[in-house]
């Protein structure tokens, strides 16, 4: 039994009929805290289901356990790098949309904007480490590398702004439910 008196099993998906009821009540304008109390489900659970419904249009629970195949993650990282090289000022949300549009990912398994930002940052760090490990050859090359690093950092800053913007949109969208 949970704190609200509901009888659910921890770590297991909420039954579909309750998920549907959450969506129905939210579409009628009932606030998540009221839904939570009336269905005896935690506020966090209600919010998570509403957010997933808003993002994917599905009420189905996510997979339990397991991990994504490493090769698909490598493919995604390569594609993110390719998009960056093609469009130096591309935003993380644009990369996310392109991954879906180009069929690399589906809407249900596309990386989050913050994950894409992390991929971009790790790539930048790898490149910076490689540059520091080698002897500096020429001032002109150093200046070019510095400019490239600054461009990458600017893209990363834009992704972080995207994350903040996306979080604001999600909270506004949740309020409209």
PDB file of C-alpha atoms in Angstrom:
ATOM      1  CA  UNK A   1       0.000   0.000   0.000  1.00  0.00           C
ATOM      2  CA  UNK A   2       1.394   3.445  -0.882  1.00  0.00           C
ATOM      3  CA  UNK A   3       1.179   6.651   1.199  1.00  0.00           C
ATOM      4  CA  UNK A   4      -2.109   7.584  -0.477  1.00  0.00           C
ATOM      5  CA  UNK A   5      -3.753   4.236   0.225  1.00  0.00           C
ATOM      6  CA  UNK A   6      -3.334   2.813  -3.284  1.00  0.00           C
ATOM      7  CA  UNK A   7      -2.373  -0.817  -3.656  1.00  0.00           C
ATOM      8  CA  UNK A   8       0.316  -0.955  -6.339  1.00  0.00           C
ATOM      9  CA  UNK A   9       3.557  -2.864  -6.668  1.00  0.00           C
ATOM     10  CA  UNK A  10       6.707  -0.738  -6.462  1.00  0.00           C
ATOM     11  CA  UNK A  11       8.787  -0.784  -9.623  1.00  0.00           C
ATOM     12  CA  UNK A  12       6.004  -2.235 -11.771  1.00  0.00           C
ATOM     13  CA  UNK A  13       4.035  -0.295 -14.401  1.00  0.00           C
ATOM     14  CA  UNK A  14       0.734   1.236 -13.412  1.00  0.00           C
ATOM     15  CA  UNK A  15      -2.232  -0.676 -14.951  1.00  0.00           C
ATOM     16  CA  UNK A  16      -3.478   0.723 -18.276  1.00  0.00           C
ATOM     17  CA  UNK A  17      -6.988   1.488 -17.026  1.00  0.00           C
ATOM     18  CA  UNK A  18      -5.530   3.825 -14.401  1.00  0.00           C
ATOM     19  CA  UNK A  19      -3.194   5.391 -16.975  1.00  0.00           C
ATOM     20  CA  UNK A  20      -6.214   6.063 -19.205  1.00  0.00           C
ATOM     21  CA  UNK A  21      -8.123   7.584 -16.295  1.00  0.00           C
ATOM     22  CA  UNK A  22      -5.185   9.926 -15.593  1.00  0.00           C
ATOM     23  CA  UNK A  23      -5.213  11.137 -19.218  1.00  0.00           C
ATOM     24  CA  UNK A  24      -9.007  11.526 -19.229  1.00  0.00           C
ATOM     25  CA  UNK A  25      -9.046  13.569 -16.027  1.00  0.00           C
ATOM     26  CA  UNK A  26      -6.158  15.763 -17.222  1.00  0.00           C
ATOM     27  CA  UNK A  27      -7.925  16.436 -20.528  1.00  0.00           C
ATOM     28  CA  UNK A  28     -10.982  17.571 -18.514  1.00  0.00           C
ATOM     29  CA  UNK A  29      -8.783  20.147 -16.784  1.00  0.00           C
ATOM     30  CA  UNK A  30      -8.306  18.361 -13.473  1.00  0.00           C
ATOM     31  CA  UNK A  31      -4.983  19.311 -11.864  1.00  0.00           C
ATOM     32  CA  UNK A  32      -2.351  16.578 -11.379  1.00  0.00           C
ATOM     33  CA  UNK A  33      -2.414  16.899  -7.582  1.00  0.00           C
ATOM     34  CA  UNK A  34      -6.188  16.278  -7.569  1.00  0.00           C
ATOM     35  CA  UNK A  35      -5.778  13.330  -9.961  1.00  0.00           C
ATOM     36  CA  UNK A  36      -3.096  11.950  -7.668  1.00  0.00           C
ATOM     37  CA  UNK A  37      -5.316  12.036  -4.588  1.00  0.00           C
ATOM     38  CA  UNK A  38      -8.441  10.733  -6.309  1.00  0.00           C
ATOM     39  CA  UNK A  39      -6.707   7.741  -7.914  1.00  0.00           C
ATOM     40  CA  UNK A  40      -4.356   7.150  -4.965  1.00  0.00           C
ATOM     41  CA  UNK A  41      -1.294   7.390  -7.177  1.00  0.00           C
ATOM     42  CA  UNK A  42       1.764   9.512  -6.381  1.00  0.00           C
ATOM     43  CA  UNK A  43       1.987  12.975  -7.897  1.00  0.00           C
ATOM     44  CA  UNK A  44       5.310  11.993  -9.519  1.00  0.00           C
ATOM     45  CA  UNK A  45       3.688   9.028 -11.239  1.00  0.00           C
ATOM     46  CA  UNK A  46       0.826  11.176 -12.550  1.00  0.00           C
ATOM     47  CA  UNK A  47       3.282  13.806 -13.824  1.00  0.00           C
ATOM     48  CA  UNK A  48       5.472  11.196 -15.498  1.00  0.00           C
ATOM     49  CA  UNK A  49       2.520   9.597 -17.309  1.00  0.00           C
ATOM     50  CA  UNK A  50       1.186  12.982 -18.443  1.00  0.00           C
ATOM     51  CA  UNK A  51       4.624  14.034 -19.671  1.00  0.00           C
ATOM     52  CA  UNK A  52       5.144  10.783 -21.593  1.00  0.00           C
ATOM     53  CA  UNK A  53       1.672  11.152 -23.121  1.00  0.00           C
ATOM     54  CA  UNK A  54       2.437  14.738 -24.134  1.00  0.00           C
ATOM     55  CA  UNK A  55       5.803  13.790 -25.687  1.00  0.00           C
ATOM     56  CA  UNK A  56       4.887  10.528 -27.420  1.00  0.00           C
ATOM     57  CA  UNK A  57       1.092  10.343 -27.495  1.00  0.00           C
ATOM     58  CA  UNK A  58       1.326   6.958 -25.797  1.00  0.00           C
ATOM     59  CA  UNK A  59       0.223   5.828 -22.354  1.00  0.00           C
ATOM     60  CA  UNK A  60       2.306   2.657 -22.539  1.00  0.00           C
ATOM     61  CA  UNK A  61       4.963   2.201 -19.871  1.00  0.00           C
ATOM     62  CA  UNK A  62       8.644   2.275 -20.769  1.00  0.00           C
ATOM     63  CA  UNK A  63      10.736  -0.869 -20.903  1.00  0.00           C
ATOM     64  CA  UNK A  64      11.862  -2.346 -17.617  1.00  0.00           C
ATOM     65  CA  UNK A  65      15.561  -3.129 -17.347  1.00  0.00           C
ATOM     66  CA  UNK A  66      17.864  -3.947 -20.189  1.00  0.00           C
ATOM     67  CA  UNK A  67      19.938  -1.484 -22.153  1.00  0.00           C
ATOM     68  CA  UNK A  68      20.083  -0.124 -25.640  1.00  0.00           C
ATOM     69  CA  UNK A  69      22.431  -1.883 -28.036  1.00  0.00           C
ATOM     70  CA  UNK A  70      25.790  -0.133 -28.090  1.00  0.00           C
ATOM     71  CA  UNK A  71      25.996  -0.155 -31.890  1.00  0.00           C
ATOM     72  CA  UNK A  72      22.861   1.951 -32.218  1.00  0.00           C
ATOM     73  CA  UNK A  73      24.290   4.493 -29.770  1.00  0.00           C
ATOM     74  CA  UNK A  74      27.477   4.616 -31.843  1.00  0.00           C
ATOM     75  CA  UNK A  75      25.377   5.191 -34.978  1.00  0.00           C
ATOM     76  CA  UNK A  76      23.522   8.014 -33.253  1.00  0.00           C
ATOM     77  CA  UNK A  77      26.761   9.624 -32.056  1.00  0.00           C
ATOM     78  CA  UNK A  78      28.193   9.442 -35.576  1.00  0.00           C
ATOM     79  CA  UNK A  79      25.042  11.034 -37.001  1.00  0.00           C
ATOM     80  CA  UNK A  80      25.095  13.805 -34.365  1.00  0.00           C
ATOM     81  CA  UNK A  81      28.721  14.517 -35.286  1.00  0.00           C
ATOM     82  CA  UNK A  82      27.804  14.522 -38.977  1.00  0.00           C
ATOM     83  CA  UNK A  83      24.951  16.993 -38.407  1.00  0.00           C
ATOM     84  CA  UNK A  84      27.311  19.241 -36.446  1.00  0.00           C
ATOM     85  CA  UNK A  85      29.875  19.216 -39.236  1.00  0.00           C
ATOM     86  CA  UNK A  86      27.233  20.018 -41.855  1.00  0.00           C
ATOM     87  CA  UNK A  87      25.652  22.834 -39.820  1.00  0.00           C
ATOM     88  CA  UNK A  88      28.002  24.351 -37.260  1.00  0.00           C
ATOM     89  CA  UNK A  89      25.289  26.366 -35.480  1.00  0.00           C
ATOM     90  CA  UNK A  90      22.736  23.564 -35.208  1.00  0.00           C
ATOM     91  CA  UNK A  91      20.696  23.324 -32.004  1.00  0.00           C
ATOM     92  CA  UNK A  92      20.270  20.107 -30.007  1.00  0.00           C
ATOM     93  CA  UNK A  93      16.510  20.064 -30.603  1.00  0.00           C
ATOM     94  CA  UNK A  94      17.151  20.336 -34.352  1.00  0.00           C
ATOM     95  CA  UNK A  95      19.503  17.356 -34.167  1.00  0.00           C
ATOM     96  CA  UNK A  96      16.841  15.446 -32.226  1.00  0.00           C
ATOM     97  CA  UNK A  97      14.208  16.217 -34.866  1.00  0.00           C
ATOM     98  CA  UNK A  98      16.571  15.195 -37.675  1.00  0.00           C
ATOM     99  CA  UNK A  99      17.373  11.862 -36.018  1.00  0.00           C
ATOM    100  CA  UNK A 100      13.666  11.042 -36.104  1.00  0.00           C
ATOM    101  CA  UNK A 101      13.049  12.515 -39.570  1.00  0.00           C
ATOM    102  CA  UNK A 102      16.005  10.642 -41.091  1.00  0.00           C
ATOM    103  CA  UNK A 103      14.841   7.351 -39.555  1.00  0.00           C
ATOM    104  CA  UNK A 104      17.886   6.945 -37.288  1.00  0.00           C
ATOM    105  CA  UNK A 105      15.596   6.860 -34.228  1.00  0.00           C
ATOM    106  CA  UNK A 106      11.920   6.574 -33.531  1.00  0.00           C
ATOM    107  CA  UNK A 107      10.033   9.145 -31.466  1.00  0.00           C
ATOM    108  CA  UNK A 108       9.948   6.640 -28.595  1.00  0.00           C
ATOM    109  CA  UNK A 109      13.720   6.048 -28.432  1.00  0.00           C
ATOM    110  CA  UNK A 110      15.317   9.278 -29.661  1.00  0.00           C
ATOM    111  CA  UNK A 111      17.883  10.671 -27.185  1.00  0.00           C
ATOM    112  CA  UNK A 112      16.820  13.608 -25.054  1.00  0.00           C
ATOM    113  CA  UNK A 113      18.105  17.081 -25.810  1.00  0.00           C
ATOM    114  CA  UNK A 114      20.367  16.883 -22.759  1.00  0.00           C
ATOM    115  CA  UNK A 115      21.801  13.535 -23.937  1.00  0.00           C
ATOM    116  CA  UNK A 116      22.592  15.048 -27.315  1.00  0.00           C
ATOM    117  CA  UNK A 117      24.289  17.956 -25.521  1.00  0.00           C
ATOM    118  CA  UNK A 118      26.373  15.443 -23.548  1.00  0.00           C
ATOM    119  CA  UNK A 119      27.405  13.702 -26.775  1.00  0.00           C
ATOM    120  CA  UNK A 120      28.508  17.045 -28.177  1.00  0.00           C
ATOM    121  CA  UNK A 121      30.424  17.923 -24.993  1.00  0.00           C
ATOM    122  CA  UNK A 122      32.185  14.552 -24.834  1.00  0.00           C
ATOM    123  CA  UNK A 123      33.219  14.897 -28.472  1.00  0.00           C
ATOM    124  CA  UNK A 124      34.602  18.366 -27.705  1.00  0.00           C
ATOM    125  CA  UNK A 125      36.512  17.027 -24.705  1.00  0.00           C
ATOM    126  CA  UNK A 126      37.969  14.154 -26.761  1.00  0.00           C
ATOM    127  CA  UNK A 127      39.125  16.572 -29.425  1.00  0.00           C
ATOM    128  CA  UNK A 128      40.590  18.932 -26.811  1.00  0.00           C
ATOM    129  CA  UNK A 129      42.465  16.046 -25.166  1.00  0.00           C
ATOM    130  CA  UNK A 130      43.847  14.982 -28.549  1.00  0.00           C
ATOM    131  CA  UNK A 131      45.023  18.540 -29.248  1.00  0.00           C
ATOM    132  CA  UNK A 132      46.702  18.842 -25.839  1.00  0.00           C
ATOM    133  CA  UNK A 133      48.441  15.471 -26.262  1.00  0.00           C
ATOM    134  CA  UNK A 134      50.212  16.572 -29.447  1.00  0.00           C
ATOM    135  CA  UNK A 135      52.908  19.159 -29.789  1.00  0.00           C
ATOM    136  CA  UNK A 136      51.742  22.464 -31.106  1.00  0.00           C
ATOM    137  CA  UNK A 137      53.048  22.839 -34.631  1.00  0.00           C
ATOM    138  CA  UNK A 138      52.138  26.278 -35.786  1.00  0.00           C
ATOM    139  CA  UNK A 139      50.527  29.388 -34.348  1.00  0.00           C
ATOM    140  CA  UNK A 140      48.105  29.511 -37.299  1.00  0.00           C
ATOM    141  CA  UNK A 141      46.949  25.957 -36.599  1.00  0.00           C
ATOM    142  CA  UNK A 142      46.601  26.724 -32.882  1.00  0.00           C
ATOM    143  CA  UNK A 143      44.452  29.743 -33.650  1.00  0.00           C
ATOM    144  CA  UNK A 144      42.232  27.676 -35.963  1.00  0.00           C
ATOM    145  CA  UNK A 145      41.852  24.949 -33.334  1.00  0.00           C
ATOM    146  CA  UNK A 146      40.962  27.576 -30.738  1.00  0.00           C
ATOM    147  CA  UNK A 147      38.303  29.001 -33.061  1.00  0.00           C
ATOM    148  CA  UNK A 148      36.900  25.510 -33.668  1.00  0.00           C
ATOM    149  CA  UNK A 149      36.828  24.865 -29.919  1.00  0.00           C
ATOM    150  CA  UNK A 150      35.021  28.153 -29.339  1.00  0.00           C
ATOM    151  CA  UNK A 151      32.450  27.231 -32.026  1.00  0.00           C
ATOM    152  CA  UNK A 152      31.847  23.859 -30.361  1.00  0.00           C
ATOM    153  CA  UNK A 153      31.472  25.493 -26.959  1.00  0.00           C
ATOM    154  CA  UNK A 154      28.979  27.965 -28.443  1.00  0.00           C
ATOM    155  CA  UNK A 155      26.937  25.058 -29.849  1.00  0.00           C
ATOM    156  CA  UNK A 156      27.003  23.423 -26.438  1.00  0.00           C
ATOM    157  CA  UNK A 157      25.807  26.649 -24.786  1.00  0.00           C
ATOM    158  CA  UNK A 158      22.965  26.760 -27.314  1.00  0.00           C
ATOM    159  CA  UNK A 159      22.043  23.176 -26.431  1.00  0.00           C
ATOM    160  CA  UNK A 160      21.948  24.067 -22.768  1.00  0.00           C
ATOM    161  CA  UNK A 161      19.661  26.989 -23.628  1.00  0.00           C
ATOM    162  CA  UNK A 162      17.554  24.518 -25.638  1.00  0.00           C
ATOM    163  CA  UNK A 163      17.318  22.317 -22.533  1.00  0.00           C
ATOM    164  CA  UNK A 164      16.060  25.248 -20.475  1.00  0.00           C
ATOM    165  CA  UNK A 165      13.628  26.288 -23.226  1.00  0.00           C
ATOM    166  CA  UNK A 166      12.384  22.706 -23.600  1.00  0.00           C
ATOM    167  CA  UNK A 167      11.843  22.424 -19.841  1.00  0.00           C
ATOM    168  CA  UNK A 168       9.820  25.648 -19.875  1.00  0.00           C
ATOM    169  CA  UNK A 169       7.706  24.383 -22.800  1.00  0.00           C
ATOM    170  CA  UNK A 170       7.090  21.076 -21.017  1.00  0.00           C
ATOM    171  CA  UNK A 171       5.963  22.838 -17.860  1.00  0.00           C
ATOM    172  CA  UNK A 172       3.678  25.129 -19.871  1.00  0.00           C
ATOM    173  CA  UNK A 173       2.291  22.117 -21.734  1.00  0.00           C
ATOM    174  CA  UNK A 174       1.647  20.285 -18.481  1.00  0.00           C
ATOM    175  CA  UNK A 175      -0.258  23.292 -17.160  1.00  0.00           C
ATOM    176  CA  UNK A 176      -2.500  23.262 -20.221  1.00  0.00           C
ATOM    177  CA  UNK A 177      -3.411  19.605 -19.558  1.00  0.00           C
TER     178      UNK A 177
END
